[in-house]
Short mmCIF file of C-alpha atoms in Angstrom, two decimals:
data_model
loop_
_atom_site.label_atom_id
_atom_site.label_comp_id
_atom_site.label_asym_id
_atom_site.label_seq_id
_atom_site.Cartn_x
_atom_site.Cartn_y
_atom_site.Cartn_z
CA MET R 1177 22.40 48.42 -38.85
CA ARG R 1178 20.53 51.74 -38.58
CA ASP R 1179 16.82 51.80 -37.87
CA GLN R 1180 14.46 53.35 -40.36
CA GLU R 1181 12.31 56.32 -39.47
CA PRO R 1182 9.68 55.65 -36.78
CA ASP R 1183 6.29 54.43 -37.88
CA HIS R 1184 3.58 57.11 -37.82
CA THR R 1185 0.30 55.25 -37.67
CA ALA R 1186 -2.84 57.26 -38.19
CA GLY R 1187 -4.82 57.74 -34.99
CA SER R 1188 -2.07 56.56 -32.66
CA GLU R 1189 1.16 57.81 -31.16
CA ARG R 1190 4.22 57.31 -33.34
CA ARG R 1191 6.25 54.20 -32.65
CA LEU R 1192 9.81 54.31 -31.30
CA THR R 1193 12.94 53.17 -33.09
CA THR R 1194 15.27 50.70 -31.41
CA ARG R 1195 17.62 53.52 -30.41
CA GLU R 1196 14.80 55.57 -28.90
CA ALA R 1197 13.49 52.54 -26.99
CA ALA R 1198 17.00 51.79 -25.70
CA ASP R 1199 17.45 55.39 -24.55
CA LEU R 1200 14.12 55.33 -22.73
CA LEU R 1201 15.00 52.05 -21.02
CA GLY R 1202 18.59 53.10 -20.29
CA VAL R 1203 20.05 50.03 -22.01
CA LYS R 1204 21.98 49.08 -25.14
CA PRO R 1205 20.06 48.39 -28.39
CA GLU R 1206 21.07 44.69 -28.21
CA THR R 1207 19.30 44.45 -24.85
CA VAL R 1208 16.08 45.76 -26.37
CA TYR R 1209 16.09 42.72 -28.67
CA ALA R 1210 16.79 40.51 -25.65
CA TYR R 1211 13.54 41.82 -24.16
CA VAL R 1212 11.76 41.00 -27.43
CA SER R 1213 13.18 37.47 -27.55
CA ARG R 1214 11.83 36.84 -24.04
CA GLY R 1215 8.37 38.14 -24.87
CA GLN R 1216 8.68 41.14 -22.55
CA LEU R 1217 8.42 43.67 -25.35
CA GLY R 1218 6.61 43.58 -28.67
CA SER R 1219 8.15 44.77 -31.92
CA ARG R 1220 6.95 45.42 -35.44
CA ARG R 1221 8.64 46.13 -38.73
CA ALA R 1222 7.23 48.83 -40.94
CA PRO R 1223 6.70 47.87 -44.62
CA GLY R 1224 9.94 48.23 -46.56
CA SER R 1225 11.97 48.71 -43.37
CA ARG R 1226 14.69 46.54 -41.85
CA GLY R 1227 14.49 48.20 -38.45
CA SER R 1228 12.05 47.30 -35.67
CA THR R 1229 9.65 49.77 -34.07
CA PHE R 1230 8.16 49.66 -30.58
CA ASP R 1231 4.97 50.88 -28.91
CA ALA R 1232 5.91 53.90 -26.78
CA ASP R 1233 3.43 53.10 -23.98
CA GLU R 1234 4.72 49.51 -23.75
CA VAL R 1235 8.33 50.71 -23.54
CA ARG R 1236 7.48 53.22 -20.82
CA ALA R 1237 5.63 50.51 -18.86
CA LEU R 1238 8.67 48.25 -19.06
CA ALA R 1239 10.91 51.09 -17.91
CA ARG R 1240 8.63 51.64 -14.90
CA ARG R 1241 8.73 47.94 -14.02
CA ASN R 1242 12.52 47.96 -14.17
CA ARG R 1243 12.68 50.94 -11.81
CA ARG R 1244 10.12 49.36 -9.48
CA ASP R 1245 12.19 46.15 -9.37
CA GLY R 1246 15.09 48.00 -7.85
CA GLY R 1247 16.64 49.59 -10.88
CA THR R 1248 17.87 46.30 -12.35
CA SER R 1249 18.50 47.08 -15.97
CA ALA R 1250 17.97 44.59 -18.76
CA ALA R 1251 21.66 44.83 -19.52
CA SER R 1252 22.67 43.26 -16.23
CA ALA R 1253 19.83 40.74 -16.30
CA ALA R 1254 20.53 39.76 -19.88
CA GLY R 1255 24.21 39.47 -19.13
CA GLN R 1256 23.45 36.85 -16.49
CA GLU R 1257 20.78 34.95 -18.40
CA LEU R 1258 21.93 35.05 -22.01
CA THR R 1259 25.67 34.55 -21.59
CA VAL R 1260 27.12 31.09 -20.97
CA ARG R 1261 30.78 30.47 -20.32
CA THR R 1262 32.12 27.76 -22.67
CA ARG R 1263 35.51 26.39 -23.65
CA LEU R 1264 34.28 24.85 -26.89
CA THR R 1265 33.80 27.31 -29.76
CA LEU R 1266 34.93 30.89 -30.35
CA ILE R 1267 33.65 32.95 -33.28
CA GLU R 1268 35.44 36.20 -34.13
CA SER R 1269 36.69 38.16 -37.13
CA ASP R 1270 34.96 35.87 -39.67
CA ARG R 1271 36.72 32.79 -38.29
CA PHE R 1272 35.79 30.16 -35.73
CA TYR R 1273 37.78 27.88 -33.47
CA TYR R 1274 37.23 24.58 -31.69
CA ARG R 1275 39.04 24.68 -28.33
CA GLY R 1276 41.33 27.40 -29.72
CA VAL R 1277 42.20 25.56 -32.95
CA ASP R 1278 41.05 26.98 -36.29
CA ALA R 1279 38.00 24.84 -37.15
CA VAL R 1280 38.51 25.06 -40.91
CA GLU R 1281 42.10 23.88 -40.64
CA LEU R 1282 41.01 21.12 -38.25
CA ALA R 1283 38.35 19.96 -40.72
CA ALA R 1284 40.88 19.93 -43.56
CA ARG R 1285 43.18 17.52 -41.74
CA HIS R 1286 40.90 15.36 -39.62
CA THR R 1287 37.79 13.20 -39.89
CA TYR R 1288 34.46 13.93 -38.28
CA GLU R 1289 35.16 11.33 -35.59
CA GLU R 1290 38.51 12.90 -34.75
CA VAL R 1291 37.04 16.42 -34.60
CA ALA R 1292 34.24 15.17 -32.32
CA GLU R 1293 36.79 13.61 -29.96
CA TRP R 1294 38.77 16.86 -29.92
CA LEU R 1295 35.65 18.82 -28.99
CA TRP R 1296 34.70 16.33 -26.28
CA THR R 1297 38.06 15.82 -24.62
CA GLY R 1298 40.55 18.37 -25.94
CA GLN R 1299 42.83 15.42 -26.73
CA PRO R 1300 43.76 14.26 -30.24
CA ARG R 1301 42.62 10.73 -31.10
CA PRO R 1302 44.07 9.81 -34.51
CA GLY R 1303 42.04 7.11 -36.21
CA ALA R 1304 39.05 7.55 -33.90
CA ALA R 1305 36.12 5.34 -34.92
CA PHE R 1306 32.55 4.86 -33.74
CA PRO R 1307 31.59 1.17 -34.00
CA VAL R 1308 27.92 0.35 -34.48
CA PRO R 1309 26.27 -0.99 -31.27
CA GLU R 1310 24.09 -3.79 -32.63
CA SER R 1311 21.61 -3.98 -29.73
CA SER R 1312 20.59 -0.32 -29.78
CA VAL R 1313 20.61 -0.16 -33.60
CA ALA R 1314 18.17 -3.06 -33.88
CA VAL R 1315 15.65 -1.36 -31.58
CA ALA R 1316 16.17 2.06 -33.20
CA ARG R 1317 15.65 0.66 -36.70
CA ARG R 1318 12.38 -1.00 -35.73
CA ALA R 1319 11.14 2.23 -34.18
CA VAL R 1320 12.12 4.35 -37.19
CA ASP R 1321 10.66 1.83 -39.66
CA ALA R 1322 7.31 2.16 -37.89
CA LEU R 1323 7.07 5.86 -38.75
CA PRO R 1324 4.93 7.02 -41.71
CA GLU R 1325 6.71 7.76 -44.98
CA HIS R 1326 6.26 11.50 -44.63
CA ALA R 1327 8.26 11.61 -41.38
CA GLY R 1328 11.09 14.14 -41.58
CA PRO R 1329 14.76 13.70 -40.67
CA ALA R 1330 14.39 15.19 -37.21
CA ASP R 1331 11.40 12.92 -36.55
CA ARG R 1332 13.42 9.82 -37.44
CA LEU R 1333 16.46 10.89 -35.48
CA ARG R 1334 14.43 11.80 -32.37
CA VAL R 1335 12.70 8.44 -32.43
CA ALA R 1336 16.06 6.69 -32.92
CA ALA R 1337 17.56 8.58 -29.97
CA ILE R 1338 14.64 7.67 -27.70
CA ALA R 1339 14.77 4.04 -28.78
CA ALA R 1340 18.52 3.90 -28.13
CA ALA R 1341 17.99 5.45 -24.70
CA VAL R 1342 15.59 2.78 -23.48
CA THR R 1343 18.10 0.06 -24.38
CA ASP R 1344 20.76 1.70 -22.19
CA PRO R 1345 20.27 1.02 -18.46
CA LEU R 1346 23.30 3.23 -17.70
CA ARG R 1347 21.90 6.33 -19.39
CA PHE R 1348 21.42 8.14 -16.08
CA ASP R 1349 25.15 7.94 -15.29
CA LEU R 1350 26.30 11.50 -16.02
CA THR R 1351 30.00 11.01 -15.32
CA GLU R 1352 32.28 12.08 -18.14
CA ASP R 1353 33.37 8.57 -19.14
CA ALA R 1354 29.78 7.34 -19.24
CA VAL R 1355 28.57 10.29 -21.33
CA LEU R 1356 31.46 9.85 -23.77
CA GLY R 1357 30.50 6.20 -24.12
CA THR R 1358 26.95 7.28 -24.88
CA ALA R 1359 28.17 9.75 -27.51
CA ARG R 1360 30.34 7.18 -29.31
CA ALA R 1361 27.39 4.80 -29.47
CA LEU R 1362 24.57 7.26 -30.16
CA ILE R 1363 25.99 8.91 -33.29
CA PRO R 1364 26.47 5.65 -35.25
CA THR R 1365 23.08 4.47 -33.99
CA LEU R 1366 21.36 7.57 -35.38
CA VAL R 1367 22.96 7.02 -38.79
CA ALA R 1368 22.35 3.26 -38.88
CA ALA R 1369 18.68 3.74 -37.93
CA LEU R 1370 17.99 5.82 -41.04
CA PRO R 1371 16.67 3.80 -43.99
CA PRO R 1372 19.29 3.32 -46.75
CA VAL R 1373 18.45 4.89 -50.11
CA LEU R 1374 19.65 2.02 -52.29
CA ARG R 1375 21.96 -0.22 -50.30
CA ASP R 1376 23.25 -0.50 -46.78
CA GLY R 1377 26.80 0.51 -45.90
CA ASP R 1378 29.48 -1.34 -44.00
CA ASP R 1379 29.13 -0.89 -40.24
CA GLN R 1380 32.91 -0.45 -40.03
CA ASP R 1381 32.96 2.49 -42.47
CA PRO R 1382 33.56 6.08 -41.29
CA ILE R 1383 30.43 8.02 -40.35
CA ALA R 1384 30.55 10.07 -43.57
CA ARG R 1385 30.45 6.99 -45.80
CA ARG R 1386 27.71 5.35 -43.72
CA LEU R 1387 25.67 8.55 -43.87
CA TRP R 1388 26.14 8.77 -47.64
CA THR R 1389 24.28 5.47 -48.15
CA ARG R 1390 21.33 6.96 -46.24
CA LEU R 1391 21.19 10.08 -48.38
CA SER R 1392 22.26 9.32 -51.95
CA GLY R 1393 21.74 6.59 -54.51
CA GLN R 1394 24.84 7.64 -56.43
CA ASP R 1395 28.22 5.99 -56.10
CA ALA R 1396 30.38 7.70 -53.51
CA ASP R 1397 33.62 9.02 -54.98
CA GLU R 1398 36.39 10.13 -52.64
CA PRO R 1399 36.24 13.90 -53.39
CA THR R 1400 32.50 14.01 -52.63
CA LEU R 1401 32.89 11.88 -49.51
CA ARG R 1402 35.63 14.23 -48.38
CA ALA R 1403 33.27 17.18 -48.90
CA LEU R 1404 30.58 15.43 -46.85
CA ASP R 1405 33.02 14.60 -44.06
CA THR R 1406 34.28 18.20 -44.05
CA ALA R 1407 30.69 19.47 -43.84
CA LEU R 1408 30.15 17.25 -40.79
CA CYS R 1409 33.33 18.65 -39.19
CA LEU R 1410 32.37 22.26 -39.86
CA LEU R 1411 28.85 21.80 -38.50
CA VAL R 1412 29.86 20.04 -35.26
CA ASP R 1413 29.38 23.18 -33.17
CA HIS R 1414 28.70 26.87 -33.62
CA ASP R 1415 28.55 28.44 -30.17
CA LEU R 1416 25.11 28.81 -28.54
CA ALA R 1417 22.79 28.28 -31.48
CA ALA R 1418 19.12 27.78 -30.58
CA SER R 1419 19.32 23.97 -30.52
CA THR R 1420 22.51 24.04 -28.45
CA LEU R 1421 20.88 26.33 -25.90
CA ALA R 1422 17.99 23.85 -25.64
CA VAL R 1423 20.50 21.05 -25.00
CA ARG R 1424 22.20 23.04 -22.25
CA VAL R 1425 18.86 23.80 -20.59
CA ALA R 1426 18.06 20.08 -20.59
CA ALA R 1427 21.51 19.20 -19.25
CA SER R 1428 21.16 21.90 -16.59
CA ALA R 1429 18.13 19.98 -15.33
CA ARG R 1430 20.33 16.86 -15.41
CA ALA R 1431 18.51 15.17 -18.26
CA HIS R 1432 20.65 12.31 -19.59
CA ALA R 1433 22.58 12.70 -22.84
CA TYR R 1434 19.94 10.99 -25.03
CA ALA R 1435 17.27 13.35 -23.70
CA ALA R 1436 19.54 16.38 -24.13
CA VAL R 1437 20.19 15.43 -27.77
CA SER R 1438 16.46 14.90 -28.26
CA ALA R 1439 15.90 18.48 -27.03
CA GLY R 1440 18.32 19.74 -29.67
CA LEU R 1441 16.61 17.69 -32.38
CA GLY R 1442 13.31 19.28 -31.39
CA VAL R 1443 14.63 22.74 -32.25
CA ILE R 1444 16.47 22.22 -35.54
CA GLU R 1445 13.35 21.75 -37.66
CA GLY R 1446 12.83 25.53 -37.82
CA PRO R 1447 13.49 27.19 -41.21
CA LEU R 1448 15.87 29.60 -39.45
CA HIS R 1449 18.04 26.77 -38.13
CA GLY R 1450 18.58 23.19 -39.31
CA ALA R 1451 16.00 23.28 -42.08
CA ALA R 1452 17.58 26.28 -43.82
CA GLY R 1453 19.73 24.04 -46.02
CA GLY R 1454 16.62 22.37 -47.42
CA LEU R 1455 15.18 25.75 -48.44
CA ALA R 1456 18.43 26.57 -50.24
CA HIS R 1457 18.35 23.13 -51.92
CA ARG R 1458 14.87 23.75 -53.35
CA MET R 1459 15.90 27.22 -54.49
CA LEU R 1460 18.90 25.85 -56.41
CA LEU R 1461 16.71 23.26 -58.10
CA GLU R 1462 14.42 26.09 -59.28
CA VAL R 1463 17.38 28.07 -60.59
CA LEU R 1464 18.68 25.03 -62.48
CA ASP R 1465 15.21 24.37 -63.90
CA LEU R 1466 14.67 27.97 -65.08
CA GLY R 1467 18.27 28.57 -66.13
CA SER R 1468 18.57 31.84 -64.19
CA ALA R 1469 18.50 33.04 -60.61
CA ALA R 1470 16.73 36.32 -61.44
CA PRO R 1471 13.11 35.07 -61.47
CA VAL R 1472 13.70 32.86 -58.42
CA VAL R 1473 15.22 35.68 -56.36
CA ALA R 1474 12.46 38.03 -57.50
CA GLU R 1475 9.76 35.59 -56.39
CA GLU R 1476 11.40 35.08 -52.98
CA LEU R 1477 11.52 38.83 -52.41
CA ARG R 1478 8.00 39.32 -53.73
CA ALA R 1479 6.75 36.79 -51.17
CA GLY R 1480 8.52 38.74 -48.42
CA ARG R 1481 11.03 35.97 -47.73
CA ARG R 1482 14.75 36.15 -47.17
CA ILE R 1483 16.93 34.57 -49.83
CA PRO R 1484 17.99 31.18 -48.43
CA GLY R 1485 21.70 30.63 -47.95
CA LEU R 1486 22.79 34.27 -47.84
CA GLY R 1487 24.14 36.26 -44.89
CA HIS R 1488 24.88 35.29 -41.31
CA ARG R 1489 24.50 37.44 -38.21
CA LEU R 1490 27.80 36.19 -36.73
CA TYR R 1491 29.87 36.83 -39.85
CA PRO R 1492 29.92 40.38 -41.26
CA GLY R 1493 32.01 38.98 -44.11
CA GLU R 1494 32.06 35.50 -45.61
CA ASP R 1495 31.00 32.45 -43.62
CA PRO R 1496 34.28 30.46 -43.30
CA ARG R 1497 32.34 27.19 -43.43
CA ALA R 1498 30.89 28.10 -46.81
CA ARG R 1499 34.28 29.18 -48.13
CA ALA R 1500 35.87 25.85 -47.13
CA LEU R 1501 33.06 23.76 -48.64
CA PHE R 1502 32.94 25.73 -51.90
CA ALA R 1503 36.69 25.19 -52.32
CA LEU R 1504 36.18 21.41 -52.14
CA LEU R 1505 33.10 21.46 -54.38
CA GLU R 1506 35.00 23.32 -57.11
CA ASP R 1507 37.11 20.18 -57.60
CA ILE R 1508 34.04 17.95 -58.14
CA PRO R 1509 32.90 18.05 -61.81
CA ARG R 1510 29.31 17.01 -61.14
CA ALA R 1511 28.93 19.88 -58.66
CA ALA R 1512 29.64 22.50 -61.34
CA PRO R 1513 26.00 23.22 -62.36
CA ALA R 1514 24.77 23.61 -58.77
CA LEU R 1515 27.84 25.68 -57.92
CA ALA R 1516 27.14 28.01 -60.85
CA ALA R 1517 23.50 28.31 -59.75
CA ALA R 1518 24.60 29.25 -56.21
CA ARG R 1519 26.94 31.93 -57.55
CA ASP R 1520 24.16 33.25 -59.77
CA VAL R 1521 21.88 33.55 -56.72
CA GLN R 1522 24.56 35.36 -54.75
CA ALA R 1523 25.38 37.77 -57.58
CA THR R 1524 21.71 38.50 -58.30
CA ALA R 1525 20.79 39.14 -54.68
CA ALA R 1526 23.86 41.30 -54.07
CA ARG R 1527 23.27 43.86 -56.85
CA HIS R 1528 22.36 46.55 -54.32
CA THR R 1529 23.63 45.20 -50.99
CA PRO R 1530 26.73 42.99 -50.65
CA LEU R 1531 25.68 39.56 -49.40
CA HIS R 1532 27.85 36.55 -48.69
CA ALA R 1533 26.96 32.89 -48.98
CA ASN R 1534 26.55 31.00 -45.74
CA VAL R 1535 27.06 27.31 -45.02
CA ASP R 1536 23.44 26.47 -45.94
CA LEU R 1537 24.04 27.47 -49.56
CA ALA R 1538 27.27 25.47 -49.75
CA LEU R 1539 25.53 22.48 -48.18
CA ALA R 1540 22.74 22.81 -50.76
CA VAL R 1541 25.28 22.63 -53.58
CA LEU R 1542 26.60 19.39 -52.08
CA THR R 1543 23.14 17.83 -51.64
CA VAL R 1544 21.82 18.90 -55.06
CA SER R 1545 24.90 17.69 -56.94
CA SER R 1546 24.86 14.38 -55.05
CA GLY R 1547 21.28 13.54 -55.99
CA MET R 1548 20.05 13.84 -52.43
CA ALA R 1549 16.59 14.87 -51.25
CA PRO R 1550 16.04 18.45 -49.99
CA THR R 1551 15.82 17.10 -46.44
CA ALA R 1552 19.37 15.70 -46.66
CA ALA R 1553 20.91 18.98 -45.49
CA GLU R 1554 18.86 18.81 -42.29
CA THR R 1555 20.02 15.22 -41.68
CA ILE R 1556 23.67 16.17 -42.20
CA PHE R 1557 23.27 19.12 -39.87
CA ALA R 1558 21.61 17.06 -37.14
CA VAL R 1559 24.11 14.18 -37.23
CA ALA R 1560 27.04 16.60 -37.22
CA ARG R 1561 25.67 18.78 -34.44
CA THR R 1562 24.96 15.78 -32.18
CA ALA R 1563 28.65 15.70 -31.31
CA GLY R 1564 28.56 19.38 -30.37
CA TRP R 1565 25.43 18.92 -28.30
CA ILE R 1566 27.12 16.16 -26.33
CA ALA R 1567 30.11 18.46 -25.74
CA HIS R 1568 27.85 21.20 -24.40
CA ALA R 1569 25.93 18.70 -22.24
CA LEU R 1570 29.25 17.56 -20.74
CA GLU R 1571 30.14 21.16 -19.92
CA GLU R 1572 26.73 21.79 -18.37
CA TYR R 1573 26.90 18.67 -16.19
CA GLY R 1574 29.92 20.27 -14.54
CA GLU R 1575 28.00 23.45 -13.68
CA ARG R 1576 25.53 24.25 -10.91
CA PRO R 1577 22.24 22.41 -11.56
CA LEU R 1578 19.31 24.43 -12.93
CA ARG R 1579 21.42 27.53 -13.49
CA MET R 1580 19.80 27.91 -16.92
CA ARG R 1581 16.53 28.92 -15.26
CA PRO R 1582 15.79 32.58 -16.09
CA SER R 1583 13.35 34.69 -14.09
CA GLY R 1584 10.28 36.02 -15.80
CA LEU R 1585 9.20 39.66 -15.50
CA TYR R 1586 5.44 39.47 -15.02
CA SER R 1587 3.53 41.91 -17.24
CA GLY R 1588 -0.04 40.67 -16.75
CA PRO R 1589 -2.91 42.17 -14.72
CA LYS R 1590 -2.04 43.19 -11.19
CA PRO R 1591 -3.26 40.65 -8.60
CA PRO R 1592 -5.32 39.86 -6.69
CA ARG R 1593 -8.20 39.50 -9.14
CA PRO R 1594 -11.57 37.87 -8.43
CA LEU R 1595 -12.13 34.33 -9.56
CA PRO R 1596 -13.56 34.12 -13.10
CA GLU R 1597 -17.31 33.42 -13.25
#
C-alpha cells in the first residue's frame, strides 16, 4: 500500500510519510508501524488518506535515541520481540495450515475435537470426545448464573474459566499431560456453563451440538451443525493474533492454563478481533431489513467506519476460512437470504476497490440464518480459539520463562528531576 502525500498543516512543519520516516530511521516501513504499536512513535491519518503520517521532530528524536543506544535499529529489536517461533499454524499464499496440514481440508474431514487434538499433540485421535466434568460445570454454572443479564459472551466465559480453575487443585501442574487434561475438561465446561436458549443439550453430544443449544432456539439440522463444527475447526488458531499473543505472554510468566485462557478472553472483546463477527451480523440484519446493501454501506462509510467482514491483512486474496464456510452455507436453504445480503455487501463495497469477504462475514451469515443473537459469533470464536490458546500455552511452557518480556525505550523527561511540589 502506498502512502498518500504528506500532510501540510498550516503553521507547522509538514509531516512525514511512512517511507520518509523509515528512511530517516534506517529501517523498513513495517518496523515503523512496530514502533507505533509499542507507543514509541505517534501516527496520524490525514482526512481521506489510507496512509499514516508522522511528526518529523518525533521521528528525528527516535533516530537519535537509537543511535545513542548503540545503533540498535528497530528492525533487529522488533525481530527479537515481535517474532515467535511456533510449530502450530502457517499462513501463506491465501492458505493456512495446522502443523503442516491444510486447515480447510482438515476441517472438511474432522470434527472440532479431532482438530484440537491434532493441534495439541500432532497425533490423530479419531473419535476424540470431551466429556463434561460435572464438578467444575456445577461451580461454573452457578458463577455464570450470578452475572447480570447484560453480561457479554467473553464475560461469561471468563467467569466460567475462573470458576473451573478454583475447582482444580492440580491447575499449577504445567506438564504436558496435565495441561492436556485441563484442555479436555475446560472446553466442555465453558460450553456447559453458558445458559441454554431453549433447552439443554446432551452432555455426551459433540461440542458443536452442545454449543448450538446455547446459541439458537431453532432445531439443529445436520447441514447447519456441520457448518458450525467447521467454523469451530477453522477458528481454532490463526498464528499470533492479539489474543494468542496475550496467552503466550501469560504462559511465559508460567500462569496456569486457565489463567492463560482468561488472558485470551480478555482481548477478544475488541471490535477488531473476536467481536467483529457481531458487527457483521448487525450489518446483515440491516441489509435484510432495508432490502439493499447500498444505504447500509453508505452509512458505514459516512460514519468513518470500515465495512465489517471485508478484507484481511494476512490474505491479499480471499480468506480461505470464508470460502470454506460459504460453500457449506450455500447448501442450507434457510441461509439463502443472509448469503445474498452478504454478497450484496461485498459487491457494493467493491465497486471501486476489490474487497474479499473474511471469516467474520461468513460467520455472520451462519449466525443470522440460525436465529442466533449478534453476540453468538463472539461465543463461537472464543470457544473455538480456546483450543488454539491451549496449544500456544503448551509451546510457551517449553520455552525459557519470561522471554516474552520486551524492553521499553524510555521517551520521557531526562532524569533526575526534582520531586513534585
